[in-house]
Amino acid sequence: MRLSEGRDREIIVTNQDGGSGVGMIIAAIILVLGVIFAIWYFNNSDAGGAIPEDIDININTEDPGTGTTIAVN
């Protein structure tokens, strides 16, 4: 007797591993590294408006010698 004559076989497919989630773990690691890189980039570049290390301010306190005064009431 052949299987196709009288009976059909029932095939049940199950996932017995439960899955390891390796793809999800790799995606999470890439996402975390991307966030860390973005924070580092914006803190250490002009794009993030970082404050430069050297700020040079010259203040001249000498009288310019114009001889003008501002009247205060």
mmCIF file of N, CA, C and O in Angstrom, residues 38-61:
data_model
loop_
_atom_site.group_PDB
_atom_site.id
_atom_site.type_symbol
_atom_site.label_atom_id
_atom_site.label_comp_id
_atom_site.label_asym_id
_atom_site.label_seq_id
_atom_site.Cartn_x
_atom_site.Cartn_y
_atom_site.Cartn_z
ATOM 1 N N ALA A 38 28.001 58.213 19.357
ATOM 2 C CA ALA A 38 27.327 59.500 19.144
ATOM 3 C C ALA A 38 27.586 60.450 20.303
ATOM 4 O O ALA A 38 27.851 61.637 20.097
ATOM 5 N N ILE A 39 27.532 59.957 21.527
ATOM 6 C CA ILE A 39 27.807 60.806 22.693
ATOM 7 C C ILE A 39 29.249 61.292 22.650
ATOM 8 O O ILE A 39 29.522 62.469 22.892
ATOM 9 N N TRP A 40 30.177 60.390 22.368
ATOM 10 C CA TRP A 40 31.589 60.769 22.279
ATOM 11 C C TRP A 40 31.797 61.807 21.178
ATOM 12 O O TRP A 40 32.505 62.802 21.379
ATOM 13 N N TYR A 41 31.185 61.615 20.026
ATOM 14 C CA TYR A 41 31.373 62.523 18.896
ATOM 15 C C TYR A 41 30.870 63.926 19.226
ATOM 16 O O TYR A 41 31.550 64.911 18.971
ATOM 17 N N PHE A 42 29.680 64.031 19.794
ATOM 18 C CA PHE A 42 29.128 65.355 20.072
ATOM 19 C C PHE A 42 29.808 66.037 21.251
ATOM 20 O O PHE A 42 29.772 67.255 21.364
ATOM 21 N N ASN A 43 30.443 65.296 22.126
ATOM 22 C CA ASN A 43 31.183 65.914 23.226
ATOM 23 C C ASN A 43 32.575 66.362 22.815
ATOM 24 O O ASN A 43 33.158 67.223 23.458
ATOM 25 N N ASN A 44 33.137 65.781 21.763
ATOM 26 C CA ASN A 44 34.527 66.062 21.398
ATOM 27 C C ASN A 44 34.675 66.700 20.027
ATOM 28 O O ASN A 44 35.755 66.642 19.450
ATOM 29 N N SER A 45 33.640 67.297 19.501
ATOM 30 C CA SER A 45 33.756 67.907 18.187
ATOM 31 C C SER A 45 33.034 69.250 18.172
ATOM 32 O O SER A 45 32.303 69.597 19.085
ATOM 33 N N ASP A 46 33.256 69.997 17.098
ATOM 34 C CA ASP A 46 32.582 71.286 16.945
ATOM 35 C C ASP A 46 31.091 71.111 16.702
ATOM 36 O O ASP A 46 30.308 72.021 16.935
ATOM 37 N N ALA A 47 30.686 69.953 16.225
ATOM 38 C CA ALA A 47 29.271 69.715 15.953
ATOM 39 C C ALA A 47 28.446 69.767 17.228
ATOM 40 O O ALA A 47 27.288 70.161 17.216
ATOM 41 N N GLY A 48 29.040 69.371 18.327
ATOM 42 C CA GLY A 48 28.323 69.380 19.592
ATOM 43 C C GLY A 48 28.458 70.677 20.359
ATOM 44 O O GLY A 48 27.930 70.824 21.443
ATOM 45 N N GLY A 49 29.170 71.649 19.802
ATOM 46 C CA GLY A 49 29.356 72.913 20.490
ATOM 47 C C GLY A 49 30.248 72.778 21.708
ATOM 48 O O GLY A 49 30.018 73.414 22.724
ATOM 49 N N ALA A 50 31.257 71.943 21.611
ATOM 50 C CA ALA A 50 32.157 71.722 22.741
ATOM 51 C C ALA A 50 32.956 72.985 23.037
ATOM 52 O O ALA A 50 33.302 73.753 22.147
ATOM 53 N N ILE A 51 33.246 73.191 24.286
ATOM 54 C CA ILE A 51 34.024 74.356 24.703
ATOM 55 C C ILE A 51 35.493 74.091 24.381
ATOM 56 O O ILE A 51 36.022 73.042 24.747
ATOM 57 N N PRO A 52 36.153 75.025 23.706
ATOM 58 C CA PRO A 52 37.573 74.798 23.397
ATOM 59 C C PRO A 52 38.412 74.778 24.665
ATOM 60 O O PRO A 52 38.051 75.358 25.691
ATOM 61 N N GLU A 53 39.561 74.107 24.592
ATOM 62 C CA GLU A 53 40.416 73.985 25.764
ATOM 63 C C GLU A 53 41.094 75.310 26.114
ATOM 64 O O GLU A 53 41.262 75.640 27.275
ATOM 65 N N ASP A 54 41.503 76.074 25.115
ATOM 66 C CA ASP A 54 42.204 77.335 25.347
ATOM 67 C C ASP A 54 41.279 78.500 25.006
ATOM 68 O O ASP A 54 40.817 78.629 23.881
ATOM 69 N N ILE A 55 41.030 79.338 26.004
ATOM 70 C CA ILE A 55 40.246 80.551 25.801
ATOM 71 C C ILE A 55 41.157 81.718 26.131
ATOM 72 O O ILE A 55 41.676 81.830 27.235
ATOM 73 N N ASP A 56 41.358 82.586 25.158
ATOM 74 C CA ASP A 56 42.269 83.728 25.328
ATOM 75 C C ASP A 56 41.436 85.002 25.382
ATOM 76 O O ASP A 56 40.791 85.373 24.399
ATOM 77 N N ILE A 57 41.453 85.686 26.526
ATOM 78 C CA ILE A 57 40.697 86.917 26.701
ATOM 79 C C ILE A 57 41.677 88.027 27.066
ATOM 80 O O ILE A 57 42.404 87.927 28.048
ATOM 81 N N ASN A 58 41.676 89.073 26.252
ATOM 82 C CA ASN A 58 42.519 90.239 26.528
ATOM 83 C C ASN A 58 41.631 91.385 26.976
ATOM 84 O O ASN A 58 40.745 91.818 26.251
ATOM 85 N N ILE A 59 41.904 91.903 28.168
ATOM 86 C CA ILE A 59 41.143 93.034 28.695
ATOM 87 C C ILE A 59 42.100 94.198 28.853
ATOM 88 O O ILE A 59 43.088 94.126 29.587
ATOM 89 N N ASN A 60 41.798 95.289 28.163
ATOM 90 C CA ASN A 60 42.629 96.482 28.213
ATOM 91 C C ASN A 60 42.023 97.437 29.235
ATOM 92 O O ASN A 60 40.931 97.956 29.053
ATOM 93 N N THR A 61 42.744 97.694 30.329
ATOM 94 C CA THR A 61 42.238 98.586 31.375
ATOM 95 C C THR A 61 42.855 99.970 31.320
ATOM 96 O O THR A 61 42.577 100.808 32.169
#
